[in-house]
């Protein structure tokens, strides 16, 4: 009699193993939240999370009164990376040492729990924003030790040219300080945009995320509906399965790197 393959609970069903990686891991759900006047900010993972999903937890915080906001993972279930503070030579009212962006990327299993907690600052004027984004069928054997591939800033701007994308799925995380920002427009071809805005009337940190796939060329401009004193964009790669034939993939609409007849040929 044949022996049944061992099965494991994925969080939503029984399976005989982790899902096989695909070249462009799809978005599998996310959560977001804004926190003030707390020492530890805890945000639940999406209820759809399953065994083997890749979690990208992002925490941005800003405080006028706390010169060194202590943004750290509260649990040792992942690796965190700190981005240098946004710097502004033209804005004398903002201390450039008071904004932080940290990212953690890890493979989820039941032992990781149903939420991610970040230690922030209990100062009354501290505004922290967290997003937990999940991706399915990523190549979890190649999750980066340093999640942020590239980081760029702009000052007193209402737009920024996005960094050249990487292989597989590129996740862009934009953070801004503003009293007036209410919306952004990503270039054509971006997917699953998510936004979390602070309270109006105060200088708050705002976070905007979206993903795209494609070749290593800039996908275009991120445009804001207001000029902001400080703006930063971090680029994170969600690794997938390598294309077995070793050839690139034609991304429809990629005018920089996939021009039919010049850089791309159909077979």
Tab-separated table of C-alpha atoms in Angstrom:
chain	number	residue	atom	x	y	z
A	1	UNK	CA	0.000	0.000	0.000
A	2	UNK	CA	1.367	3.410	-0.998
A	3	UNK	CA	2.343	5.758	1.795
A	4	UNK	CA	0.513	9.075	1.739
A	5	UNK	CA	2.685	12.139	1.369
A	6	UNK	CA	2.998	14.125	4.610
A	7	UNK	CA	0.707	17.124	4.728
A	8	UNK	CA	1.003	20.479	6.471
A	9	UNK	CA	-1.498	23.184	7.322
A	10	UNK	CA	-0.951	26.279	5.188
A	11	UNK	CA	-3.236	28.540	7.181
A	12	UNK	CA	-6.134	28.009	4.807
A	13	UNK	CA	-5.852	24.397	3.635
A	14	UNK	CA	-3.807	21.223	3.834
A	15	UNK	CA	-0.885	20.878	1.435
A	16	UNK	CA	1.938	18.428	0.789
A	17	UNK	CA	4.553	21.168	0.734
A	18	UNK	CA	5.304	24.812	0.160
A	19	UNK	CA	4.079	26.298	-3.140
A	20	UNK	CA	6.545	26.203	-6.017
A	21	UNK	CA	8.132	29.577	-6.851
A	22	UNK	CA	7.013	31.482	-9.932
A	23	UNK	CA	8.924	34.142	-11.832
A	24	UNK	CA	6.688	37.025	-10.734
A	25	UNK	CA	5.298	36.296	-7.229
A	26	UNK	CA	1.719	37.610	-6.964
A	27	UNK	CA	0.433	39.883	-4.219
A	28	UNK	CA	-1.493	37.840	-1.644
A	29	UNK	CA	-2.962	40.513	0.641
A	30	UNK	CA	-1.925	43.206	3.058
A	31	UNK	CA	-2.783	45.267	6.112
A	32	UNK	CA	-1.938	48.842	7.109
A	33	UNK	CA	-2.267	51.071	10.137
A	34	UNK	CA	-1.269	54.389	11.692
A	35	UNK	CA	-0.107	54.687	15.309
A	36	UNK	CA	0.565	57.549	17.736
A	37	UNK	CA	1.721	57.729	21.352
A	38	UNK	CA	2.668	54.051	21.648
A	39	UNK	CA	5.882	52.255	22.585
A	40	UNK	CA	5.041	49.187	20.523
A	41	UNK	CA	2.982	49.285	17.331
A	42	UNK	CA	1.444	45.923	16.427
A	43	UNK	CA	-0.217	45.252	13.082
A	44	UNK	CA	-1.968	41.984	12.227
A	45	UNK	CA	-0.946	40.022	9.165
A	46	UNK	CA	-3.682	39.504	6.539
A	47	UNK	CA	-6.069	36.649	7.394
A	48	UNK	CA	-5.332	35.057	4.010
A	49	UNK	CA	-1.673	34.375	4.901
A	50	UNK	CA	-0.423	30.844	4.208
A	51	UNK	CA	2.643	28.751	4.919
A	52	UNK	CA	5.538	29.830	2.722
A	53	UNK	CA	4.207	33.326	1.975
A	54	UNK	CA	6.772	36.111	1.932
A	55	UNK	CA	6.008	38.952	4.354
A	56	UNK	CA	7.309	42.470	3.782
A	57	UNK	CA	6.748	44.525	6.945
A	58	UNK	CA	7.485	48.256	6.572
A	59	UNK	CA	7.577	50.803	9.392
A	60	UNK	CA	8.020	54.553	8.902
A	61	UNK	CA	8.057	56.931	11.871
A	62	UNK	CA	8.510	60.651	12.462
A	63	UNK	CA	8.615	62.839	15.561
A	64	UNK	CA	9.230	66.546	16.099
A	65	UNK	CA	10.224	66.121	19.751
A	66	UNK	CA	12.182	62.846	19.728
A	67	UNK	CA	15.578	63.375	18.067
A	68	UNK	CA	16.357	59.647	17.909
A	69	UNK	CA	13.174	57.601	17.343
A	70	UNK	CA	13.956	53.999	18.294
A	71	UNK	CA	12.256	52.007	15.560
A	72	UNK	CA	13.024	48.304	16.005
A	73	UNK	CA	11.352	44.965	15.502
A	74	UNK	CA	9.804	43.911	18.785
A	75	UNK	CA	10.195	40.202	17.975
A	76	UNK	CA	13.233	38.406	16.573
A	77	UNK	CA	11.388	36.699	13.720
A	78	UNK	CA	12.981	38.598	10.858
A	79	UNK	CA	15.799	40.826	9.653
A	80	UNK	CA	15.371	44.589	9.765
A	81	UNK	CA	17.136	47.243	7.721
A	82	UNK	CA	17.302	50.936	8.561
A	83	UNK	CA	17.363	53.587	5.865
A	84	UNK	CA	19.375	56.746	6.466
A	85	UNK	CA	17.194	59.699	7.493
A	86	UNK	CA	15.763	61.920	4.796
A	87	UNK	CA	17.910	65.037	4.578
A	88	UNK	CA	16.702	68.512	3.636
A	89	UNK	CA	19.008	71.477	3.134
A	90	UNK	CA	16.148	73.734	2.060
A	91	UNK	CA	13.697	73.131	4.909
A	92	UNK	CA	14.949	74.762	8.123
A	93	UNK	CA	11.796	73.809	10.048
A	94	UNK	CA	12.429	70.073	9.818
A	95	UNK	CA	15.150	68.225	11.688
A	96	UNK	CA	16.404	65.619	9.183
A	97	UNK	CA	17.235	63.135	11.945
A	98	UNK	CA	13.620	62.538	12.982
A	99	UNK	CA	12.283	60.278	10.240
A	100	UNK	CA	13.056	56.578	9.943
A	101	UNK	CA	12.110	53.835	7.505
A	102	UNK	CA	12.706	50.199	8.374
A	103	UNK	CA	11.854	47.057	6.421
A	104	UNK	CA	11.700	43.395	7.394
A	105	UNK	CA	11.287	40.523	4.905
A	106	UNK	CA	10.725	36.940	6.031
A	107	UNK	CA	9.033	33.660	5.125
A	108	UNK	CA	5.885	33.068	7.146
A	109	UNK	CA	5.130	29.952	9.161
A	110	UNK	CA	2.756	29.388	12.051
A	111	UNK	CA	5.565	29.992	14.526
A	112	UNK	CA	5.956	33.559	13.283
A	113	UNK	CA	2.564	34.481	14.694
A	114	UNK	CA	-0.333	36.446	13.260
A	115	UNK	CA	1.092	39.966	13.669
A	116	UNK	CA	4.287	41.996	13.425
A	117	UNK	CA	5.288	44.381	16.220
A	118	UNK	CA	7.629	47.347	15.953
A	119	UNK	CA	9.066	49.325	18.862
A	120	UNK	CA	8.641	53.006	18.024
A	121	UNK	CA	8.389	56.029	20.354
A	122	UNK	CA	5.846	56.969	22.988
A	123	UNK	CA	6.197	60.709	22.380
A	124	UNK	CA	2.728	62.234	21.837
A	125	UNK	CA	3.692	63.733	18.476
A	126	UNK	CA	5.221	60.543	17.052
A	127	UNK	CA	3.413	59.269	13.962
A	128	UNK	CA	4.228	55.710	12.867
A	129	UNK	CA	2.825	53.937	9.829
A	130	UNK	CA	3.120	50.184	9.264
A	131	UNK	CA	2.235	48.052	6.261
A	132	UNK	CA	2.382	44.253	6.164
A	133	UNK	CA	2.389	43.065	2.540
A	134	UNK	CA	2.400	39.388	1.561
A	135	UNK	CA	3.476	37.680	-1.660
A	136	UNK	CA	2.868	34.063	-2.671
A	137	UNK	CA	5.213	31.678	-4.500
A	138	UNK	CA	8.320	33.790	-4.066
A	139	UNK	CA	11.706	32.070	-4.012
A	140	UNK	CA	12.117	32.156	-0.232
A	141	UNK	CA	15.566	30.560	-0.507
A	142	UNK	CA	16.804	33.860	-1.957
A	143	UNK	CA	15.192	36.379	0.377
A	144	UNK	CA	17.681	39.238	0.741
A	145	UNK	CA	19.571	39.877	3.964
A	146	UNK	CA	19.366	43.580	3.110
A	147	UNK	CA	15.855	44.053	1.706
A	148	UNK	CA	16.272	47.574	0.310
A	149	UNK	CA	18.029	47.473	-3.065
A	150	UNK	CA	18.114	51.231	-3.602
A	151	UNK	CA	16.935	54.404	-1.877
A	152	UNK	CA	16.639	57.932	-3.248
A	153	UNK	CA	15.249	61.236	-1.992
A	154	UNK	CA	13.847	64.503	-3.316
A	155	UNK	CA	13.209	67.717	-1.424
A	156	UNK	CA	10.440	70.271	-1.941
A	157	UNK	CA	9.078	68.152	-4.787
A	158	UNK	CA	5.778	66.912	-6.147
A	159	UNK	CA	7.297	64.108	-8.261
A	160	UNK	CA	10.276	61.776	-8.396
A	161	UNK	CA	11.744	59.542	-11.101
A	162	UNK	CA	11.552	55.964	-9.859
A	163	UNK	CA	14.626	53.772	-9.747
A	164	UNK	CA	15.291	51.181	-12.422
A	165	UNK	CA	13.391	48.017	-11.651
A	166	UNK	CA	15.052	44.689	-10.933
A	167	UNK	CA	14.312	41.149	-12.038
A	168	UNK	CA	11.150	39.456	-10.780
A	169	UNK	CA	8.767	41.739	-8.839
A	170	UNK	CA	9.838	45.228	-7.776
A	171	UNK	CA	8.146	46.780	-4.730
A	172	UNK	CA	8.421	50.569	-4.425
A	173	UNK	CA	7.871	52.195	-1.022
A	174	UNK	CA	7.449	55.981	-1.023
A	175	UNK	CA	7.489	57.982	2.221
A	176	UNK	CA	6.805	61.689	2.493
A	177	UNK	CA	6.422	64.408	5.103
A	178	UNK	CA	3.526	66.747	4.419
A	179	UNK	CA	0.500	68.594	5.793
A	180	UNK	CA	-1.372	68.571	2.501
A	181	UNK	CA	-0.674	65.333	0.607
A	182	UNK	CA	-3.848	63.375	-0.181
A	183	UNK	CA	-2.965	61.168	-3.160
A	184	UNK	CA	-0.348	59.918	-5.595
A	185	UNK	CA	-0.272	58.599	-9.147
A	186	UNK	CA	1.962	55.688	-10.074
A	187	UNK	CA	3.137	55.100	-13.660
A	188	UNK	CA	1.125	52.859	-15.975
A	189	UNK	CA	1.596	49.171	-15.295
A	190	UNK	CA	1.916	49.391	-11.504
A	191	UNK	CA	-0.195	47.015	-9.436
A	192	UNK	CA	-1.793	46.798	-5.969
A	193	UNK	CA	-1.207	50.395	-4.862
A	194	UNK	CA	-1.705	50.967	-1.124
A	195	UNK	CA	-1.656	54.274	0.742
A	196	UNK	CA	-1.713	55.320	4.380
A	197	UNK	CA	-1.903	59.033	5.179
A	198	UNK	CA	-1.429	60.789	8.511
A	199	UNK	CA	-3.743	63.311	10.121
A	200	UNK	CA	-4.346	66.575	8.310
A	201	UNK	CA	-3.136	69.823	9.851
A	202	UNK	CA	0.080	68.388	11.296
A	203	UNK	CA	3.358	67.445	9.690
A	204	UNK	CA	2.891	63.721	9.263
A	205	UNK	CA	4.672	60.833	7.601
A	206	UNK	CA	2.787	59.238	4.698
A	207	UNK	CA	3.496	55.884	3.054
A	208	UNK	CA	2.592	54.725	-0.461
A	209	UNK	CA	3.474	51.351	-2.019
A	210	UNK	CA	2.991	49.641	-5.387
A	211	UNK	CA	4.670	46.922	-7.453
A	212	UNK	CA	5.641	46.313	-11.048
A	213	UNK	CA	7.533	43.733	-13.073
A	214	UNK	CA	10.008	44.355	-15.837
A	215	UNK	CA	13.499	44.971	-17.042
A	216	UNK	CA	16.158	47.171	-15.408
A	217	UNK	CA	14.897	50.541	-16.633
A	218	UNK	CA	13.064	53.356	-14.887
A	219	UNK	CA	9.307	52.785	-15.041
A	220	UNK	CA	8.572	56.532	-14.953
A	221	UNK	CA	7.519	59.202	-12.481
A	222	UNK	CA	5.706	58.974	-9.173
A	223	UNK	CA	3.518	62.097	-9.038
A	224	UNK	CA	2.043	63.629	-5.861
A	225	UNK	CA	-0.939	65.974	-5.578
A	226	UNK	CA	1.046	68.394	-3.368
A	227	UNK	CA	4.607	69.612	-3.008
A	228	UNK	CA	6.208	67.914	-0.002
A	229	UNK	CA	9.282	69.050	1.955
A	230	UNK	CA	10.796	65.564	2.035
A	231	UNK	CA	10.177	62.534	-0.171
A	232	UNK	CA	11.983	59.208	-0.311
A	233	UNK	CA	11.520	56.025	-2.349
A	234	UNK	CA	12.894	52.611	-1.387
A	235	UNK	CA	13.129	49.737	-3.894
A	236	UNK	CA	12.680	46.139	-2.707
A	237	UNK	CA	12.887	42.986	-4.845
A	238	UNK	CA	10.506	40.056	-4.276
A	239	UNK	CA	12.608	37.208	-5.734
A	240	UNK	CA	10.956	34.621	-7.940
A	241	UNK	CA	11.906	31.557	-9.954
A	242	UNK	CA	14.549	32.155	-12.606
A	243	UNK	CA	13.257	31.985	-16.168
A	244	UNK	CA	14.278	28.451	-17.251
A	245	UNK	CA	15.300	29.463	-20.796
A	246	UNK	CA	17.486	32.281	-19.533
A	247	UNK	CA	15.759	34.857	-21.719
A	248	UNK	CA	14.125	38.056	-20.606
A	249	UNK	CA	10.384	38.582	-20.483
A	250	UNK	CA	8.666	41.166	-22.663
A	251	UNK	CA	6.723	43.477	-20.370
A	252	UNK	CA	3.865	45.034	-22.309
A	253	UNK	CA	4.172	48.808	-22.215
A	254	UNK	CA	7.830	48.916	-21.155
A	255	UNK	CA	8.980	51.508	-23.690
A	256	UNK	CA	12.513	51.657	-22.311
A	257	UNK	CA	13.554	48.014	-22.263
A	258	UNK	CA	11.043	45.992	-24.318
A	259	UNK	CA	10.624	47.657	-27.698
A	260	UNK	CA	9.389	45.081	-30.171
A	261	UNK	CA	11.827	44.676	-33.048
A	262	UNK	CA	14.648	46.572	-31.339
A	263	UNK	CA	15.257	45.024	-27.949
A	264	UNK	CA	12.650	42.231	-28.034
A	265	UNK	CA	11.899	39.485	-30.516
A	266	UNK	CA	8.951	37.106	-30.494
A	267	UNK	CA	9.523	33.438	-31.316
